[in-house]
Amino acid sequence: MRVPFQMDLSGKVAVVTGAGGILCSSMAHALAECGASVALLDLNRETAEEQAANIAAEGKQARGYQANALDKDSLRQAHEKILEELGPCDILINGAGGNHPLATTDKEYFAMQDLEEHVKTFFDLEQSGVEFVFNLNFIGTLLPTQIFSRDMVGREGCSILNISSMNAYTPLTKIPAYSGAKAAVSNFTQWLAVHFAREGIRVNALAPGFFVTKQNERLLYHEDGTPTERTGKILAATPMQRFGRTEELLGSVLFLLNEEAAGFITGVVLPIDGGFSAYSGV
Ligand code: NAD
């Protein structure tokens, strides 16, 4: 893989959760390319191992681990293996996250007649779906941080990167739980940055705009591949008029993790959004 710029992460151990997914597997690749030993964690063992094997095939250091970001025992088990096989964690990327259909309304605006039609309104959102989304994004950031940042205490050059989203600033229609949960991730990023500041552990987050991945594919494209109305609205609200490319996140990942370049940066949430958050729509 080609990285936007080279930096030396040799001797560092990086742990990436959700690393079987599209965005975070690419971040794992970039860290390995810069010399880090990368632990790829995912709920799905197969994808974690497959991505790790892809990296290892390029002669870089990577191993896949099954771990549930919502289960402390599962994280502890992965942590023990990582300590044994790679060493203590210097870099943590909390990438596991996503939305759920049970926490998504069918329509953007409520209309009275929806109550009589087969429309999933705000009133029909399932508590279980909302809890799933809050847990996955917020608790799924907090628990891995508790387990892996313990390794960072008393050591230099350690850093945490969370993944927030555009909807943390202003909620996107239809997805109240995902928006609220990512707002919690941004807020927690600031809280933890302050909490760890005197220990020298930096904590930042990315707020990606719109990138087409497994979790939003069905919202953005119909099954026949034609764009949905939502895609039209997103592109109209993105001054650069396109979706982001996965590799366009990597420069920010490497920059924020780089002690030399970003050693005084902690508690920021960096938008990577083609101008979406800067545009008022007029
Ligand atoms: P993805 O669906 O491709 O990957 C998510 C990965 O997380 C999957 O491999 C999944 O198996 C794993 N996962 C799910 N639950 C888990 C759990 N409990 N424990 C461990 N792993 C678990 O998603 P992506 O689009 O690559 O998203 C990565 C991150 O970026 C997420 O936090 C997402 O919310 C965020 N994000 C994505 C976009 C976008 O446009 N795609 C925009 C903003 C933020």
Short mmCIF file of C-alpha atoms in Angstrom, two decimals, residues 5-276:
data_model
loop_
_atom_site.label_atom_id
_atom_site.label_comp_id
_atom_site.label_asym_id
_atom_site.label_seq_id
_atom_site.Cartn_x
_atom_site.Cartn_y
_atom_site.Cartn_z
CA PHE A 5 3.87 10.29 3.61
CA GLN A 6 6.41 8.14 5.36
CA MET A 7 6.91 8.18 9.08
CA ASP A 8 8.79 5.83 11.31
CA LEU A 9 6.60 3.75 13.60
CA SER A 10 9.07 0.91 13.97
CA GLY A 11 9.10 -0.50 17.48
CA LYS A 12 5.52 0.69 18.06
CA VAL A 13 2.55 -1.59 18.61
CA ALA A 14 -0.74 -0.36 17.18
CA VAL A 15 -4.12 -1.86 18.08
CA VAL A 16 -7.01 -1.17 15.70
CA THR A 17 -10.59 -2.20 16.54
CA GLY A 18 -13.10 -2.75 13.73
CA ALA A 19 -10.03 -3.55 11.64
CA GLY A 20 -11.86 -6.04 9.45
CA GLY A 21 -13.93 -3.14 8.09
CA ILE A 22 -13.25 -0.92 5.13
CA LEU A 23 -11.91 2.27 6.74
CA CYS A 24 -9.99 0.71 9.62
CA SER A 25 -8.37 -2.09 7.63
CA SER A 26 -6.87 0.61 5.46
CA MET A 27 -5.64 2.50 8.56
CA ALA A 28 -4.09 -0.75 9.85
CA HIS A 29 -2.32 -1.20 6.49
CA ALA A 30 -0.93 2.34 6.66
CA LEU A 31 0.42 1.90 10.20
CA ALA A 32 2.09 -1.37 9.23
CA GLU A 33 3.54 0.29 6.13
CA CYS A 34 5.23 2.79 8.47
CA GLY A 35 6.80 -0.04 10.46
CA ALA A 36 4.35 -0.55 13.36
CA SER A 37 3.40 -4.03 14.52
CA VAL A 38 -0.34 -3.98 14.09
CA ALA A 39 -2.99 -5.96 15.98
CA LEU A 40 -6.18 -6.05 13.93
CA LEU A 41 -9.18 -6.65 16.18
CA ASP A 42 -12.66 -7.39 14.93
CA LEU A 43 -15.80 -9.13 16.09
CA ASN A 44 -15.46 -11.11 12.90
CA ARG A 45 -12.36 -13.30 13.26
CA GLU A 46 -12.22 -14.13 9.56
CA THR A 47 -12.05 -10.54 8.33
CA ALA A 48 -9.50 -9.58 11.01
CA GLU A 49 -7.26 -12.51 10.05
CA GLU A 50 -7.77 -11.96 6.34
CA GLN A 51 -6.75 -8.28 6.55
CA ALA A 52 -3.77 -9.17 8.75
CA ALA A 53 -2.69 -11.81 6.22
CA ASN A 54 -2.91 -9.22 3.41
CA ILE A 55 -0.57 -6.94 5.36
CA ALA A 56 1.79 -9.77 6.31
CA ALA A 57 1.93 -10.80 2.64
CA GLU A 58 3.56 -7.42 1.95
CA GLY A 59 6.28 -8.27 4.47
CA LYS A 60 4.84 -6.11 7.25
CA GLN A 61 4.03 -7.01 10.85
CA ALA A 62 0.34 -7.73 11.51
CA ARG A 63 -1.84 -10.22 13.34
CA GLY A 64 -5.61 -10.64 13.44
CA TYR A 65 -7.54 -11.21 16.67
CA GLN A 66 -11.20 -11.88 17.34
CA ALA A 67 -12.42 -9.41 19.97
CA ASN A 68 -15.74 -7.87 20.89
CA ALA A 69 -15.31 -4.17 21.66
CA LEU A 70 -18.34 -4.48 23.98
CA ASP A 71 -17.02 -7.29 26.12
CA LYS A 72 -14.23 -6.60 28.57
CA ASP A 73 -13.32 -10.28 28.96
CA SER A 74 -12.98 -10.70 25.23
CA LEU A 75 -10.80 -7.56 25.08
CA ARG A 76 -8.69 -8.76 28.01
CA GLN A 77 -8.06 -12.08 26.24
CA ALA A 78 -7.01 -10.30 23.06
CA HIS A 79 -4.85 -7.95 25.11
CA GLU A 80 -3.01 -10.85 26.76
CA LYS A 81 -2.26 -12.45 23.40
CA ILE A 82 -1.10 -9.12 21.95
CA LEU A 83 1.22 -8.53 24.92
CA GLU A 84 2.71 -11.96 24.36
CA GLU A 85 2.97 -11.79 20.58
CA LEU A 86 3.64 -8.10 19.84
CA GLY A 87 4.16 -6.20 23.11
CA PRO A 88 2.42 -3.34 24.94
CA CYS A 89 0.13 -1.00 23.02
CA ASP A 90 1.51 2.41 21.94
CA ILE A 91 -1.26 3.39 19.53
CA LEU A 92 -4.96 2.62 19.76
CA ILE A 93 -7.48 3.32 17.00
CA ASN A 94 -11.05 2.83 18.17
CA GLY A 95 -12.67 2.04 14.84
CA ALA A 96 -15.51 -0.36 15.70
CA GLY A 97 -18.77 1.49 15.17
CA GLY A 98 -21.88 1.72 13.10
CA ASN A 99 -25.64 2.16 12.91
CA HIS A 100 -28.62 -0.25 13.11
CA PRO A 101 -31.86 -0.37 11.08
CA LEU A 102 -33.97 -0.63 14.27
CA ALA A 103 -32.65 2.81 15.25
CA THR A 104 -33.34 4.40 11.85
CA THR A 105 -36.57 6.15 10.80
CA ASP A 106 -37.89 5.55 7.29
CA LYS A 107 -38.51 9.22 6.58
CA GLU A 108 -36.72 12.48 7.28
CA TYR A 109 -39.82 14.43 8.31
CA PHE A 110 -42.73 13.15 10.33
CA ALA A 111 -46.19 13.43 8.80
CA MET A 112 -49.43 12.51 10.54
CA GLN A 113 -50.51 10.01 7.84
CA ASP A 114 -47.34 7.97 8.51
CA LEU A 115 -49.12 6.62 11.59
CA GLU A 116 -51.63 4.83 9.33
CA GLU A 117 -49.14 3.65 6.73
CA HIS A 118 -46.34 1.07 6.92
CA VAL A 119 -43.74 3.65 7.78
CA LYS A 120 -41.20 3.29 10.58
CA THR A 121 -41.59 6.54 12.46
CA PHE A 122 -39.79 7.95 15.47
CA PHE A 123 -42.48 6.25 17.59
CA ASP A 124 -41.49 2.84 16.23
CA LEU A 125 -37.76 3.03 16.97
CA GLU A 126 -36.78 0.03 19.05
CA GLN A 127 -35.05 0.57 22.38
CA SER A 128 -32.89 -2.46 21.60
CA GLY A 129 -31.71 -0.84 18.34
CA VAL A 130 -30.96 2.47 20.04
CA GLU A 131 -29.06 0.70 22.81
CA PHE A 132 -27.14 -1.36 20.26
CA VAL A 133 -25.95 1.79 18.50
CA PHE A 134 -25.07 3.69 21.68
CA ASN A 135 -23.21 0.69 23.01
CA LEU A 136 -21.31 -0.08 19.82
CA ASN A 137 -20.09 3.47 19.24
CA PHE A 138 -19.64 4.82 22.76
CA ILE A 139 -19.09 1.80 25.04
CA GLY A 140 -17.21 0.19 22.13
CA THR A 141 -14.77 3.12 22.32
CA LEU A 142 -14.59 3.33 26.10
CA LEU A 143 -13.91 -0.34 26.93
CA PRO A 144 -11.02 -0.93 24.48
CA THR A 145 -9.53 2.34 25.72
CA GLN A 146 -9.69 1.11 29.32
CA ILE A 147 -7.97 -2.13 28.41
CA PHE A 148 -5.30 -0.88 25.99
CA SER A 149 -4.44 2.59 27.31
CA ARG A 150 -3.35 0.95 30.57
CA ASP A 151 -0.23 -0.10 28.62
CA MET A 152 0.47 3.55 27.72
CA VAL A 153 0.77 4.81 31.28
CA GLY A 154 4.37 5.70 32.14
CA ARG A 155 5.58 5.36 28.55
CA GLU A 156 6.32 8.06 25.97
CA GLY A 157 4.82 8.78 22.57
CA CYS A 158 1.50 6.99 23.08
CA SER A 159 -1.66 8.14 21.39
CA ILE A 160 -5.34 7.26 20.93
CA LEU A 161 -7.46 7.99 17.89
CA ASN A 162 -11.26 7.70 18.03
CA ILE A 163 -13.62 7.73 15.07
CA SER A 164 -16.42 10.24 15.33
CA SER A 165 -18.53 11.46 12.41
CA MET A 166 -20.11 14.49 10.74
CA ASN A 167 -23.36 13.77 12.55
CA ALA A 168 -21.66 14.50 15.89
CA TYR A 169 -21.78 18.23 15.00
CA THR A 170 -25.32 18.36 13.63
CA PRO A 171 -27.44 15.19 13.58
CA LEU A 172 -28.21 13.62 10.23
CA THR A 173 -31.86 12.85 9.49
CA LYS A 174 -33.17 9.32 10.17
CA ILE A 175 -30.33 8.22 12.47
CA PRO A 176 -30.81 9.83 15.90
CA ALA A 177 -29.02 7.10 17.85
CA TYR A 178 -25.94 7.02 15.63
CA SER A 179 -25.76 10.83 15.68
CA GLY A 180 -26.08 10.97 19.47
CA ALA A 181 -23.58 8.16 19.97
CA LYS A 182 -20.96 9.83 17.75
CA ALA A 183 -21.53 13.13 19.61
CA ALA A 184 -20.69 11.12 22.73
CA VAL A 185 -17.50 9.85 21.05
CA SER A 186 -16.40 13.44 20.25
CA ASN A 187 -17.21 14.54 23.79
CA PHE A 188 -15.34 11.57 25.29
CA THR A 189 -12.34 12.36 23.08
CA GLN A 190 -12.12 15.80 24.68
CA TRP A 191 -12.72 14.42 28.17
CA LEU A 192 -10.02 11.77 27.86
CA ALA A 193 -7.56 14.19 26.25
CA VAL A 194 -7.80 16.36 29.35
CA HIS A 195 -7.72 13.41 31.73
CA PHE A 196 -4.56 11.94 30.20
CA ALA A 197 -2.84 15.23 29.31
CA ARG A 198 -0.37 15.23 32.19
CA GLU A 199 0.56 11.62 31.52
CA GLY A 200 1.50 12.57 27.93
CA ILE A 201 -1.09 10.35 26.26
CA ARG A 202 -2.68 12.29 23.40
CA VAL A 203 -6.29 11.61 22.42
CA ASN A 204 -7.81 12.86 19.17
CA ALA A 205 -10.57 11.86 16.77
CA LEU A 206 -11.38 11.90 13.09
CA ALA A 207 -14.79 13.03 11.89
CA PRO A 208 -15.07 11.46 8.45
CA GLY A 209 -17.66 12.90 6.10
CA PHE A 210 -19.21 10.44 3.67
CA PHE A 211 -17.32 7.36 2.55
CA VAL A 212 -19.15 4.45 0.96
CA THR A 213 -18.68 1.35 3.12
CA LYS A 214 -20.60 -1.77 4.15
CA GLN A 215 -22.51 0.00 6.88
CA ASN A 216 -24.00 2.82 4.81
CA GLU A 217 -24.10 1.22 1.35
CA ARG A 218 -27.83 0.46 1.53
CA LEU A 219 -28.63 4.06 2.53
CA LEU A 220 -26.58 5.45 -0.36
CA TYR A 221 -27.26 3.07 -3.26
CA HIS A 222 -30.26 0.99 -4.33
CA GLU A 223 -29.68 -2.72 -4.92
CA ASP A 224 -29.42 -2.07 -8.66
CA GLY A 225 -26.51 0.34 -8.00
CA THR A 226 -28.39 3.58 -8.72
CA PRO A 227 -27.88 6.35 -6.15
CA THR A 228 -30.59 6.99 -3.56
CA GLU A 229 -32.15 10.39 -2.96
CA ARG A 230 -29.94 10.61 0.15
CA THR A 231 -26.83 10.35 -2.02
CA GLY A 232 -28.06 13.30 -4.07
CA LYS A 233 -28.56 15.35 -0.91
CA ILE A 234 -25.15 14.42 0.50
CA LEU A 235 -23.34 15.36 -2.68
CA ALA A 236 -25.29 18.62 -2.93
CA ALA A 237 -24.17 19.45 0.63
CA THR A 238 -20.54 18.50 0.00
CA PRO A 239 -18.79 21.40 -1.76
CA MET A 240 -16.29 18.98 -3.33
CA GLN A 241 -19.31 17.10 -4.74
CA ARG A 242 -18.08 13.57 -4.20
CA PHE A 243 -17.73 10.86 -1.58
CA GLY A 244 -14.42 10.55 0.25
CA ARG A 245 -11.91 7.90 -0.77
CA THR A 246 -10.73 5.63 2.04
CA GLU A 247 -7.09 6.55 1.47
CA GLU A 248 -7.98 10.21 2.05
CA LEU A 249 -8.26 9.49 5.78
CA LEU A 250 -4.72 8.17 6.07
CA GLY A 251 -2.81 11.46 6.03
CA SER A 252 -4.80 12.65 9.05
CA VAL A 253 -4.36 9.33 10.84
CA LEU A 254 -0.59 9.43 10.43
CA PHE A 255 -0.35 13.14 11.23
CA LEU A 256 -2.35 12.92 14.46
CA LEU A 257 -0.39 9.88 15.63
CA ASN A 258 2.95 11.49 14.78
CA GLU A 259 4.62 12.75 17.94
CA GLU A 260 6.92 15.11 16.07
CA ALA A 261 4.24 16.70 13.90
CA ALA A 262 1.32 16.66 16.34
CA GLY A 263 2.96 16.40 19.77
CA PHE A 264 1.03 19.43 21.11
CA ILE A 265 -2.31 18.40 19.58
CA THR A 266 -4.76 16.66 21.86
CA GLY A 267 -8.55 16.76 22.15
CA VAL A 268 -9.26 17.71 18.54
CA VAL A 269 -11.91 16.17 16.31
CA LEU A 270 -10.71 16.62 12.74
CA PRO A 271 -13.30 16.80 9.95
CA ILE A 272 -12.34 15.06 6.71
CA ASP A 273 -15.40 15.85 4.72
CA GLY A 274 -14.84 17.69 1.43
CA GLY A 275 -16.20 20.85 3.06
CA PHE A 276 -19.52 19.36 4.32
#
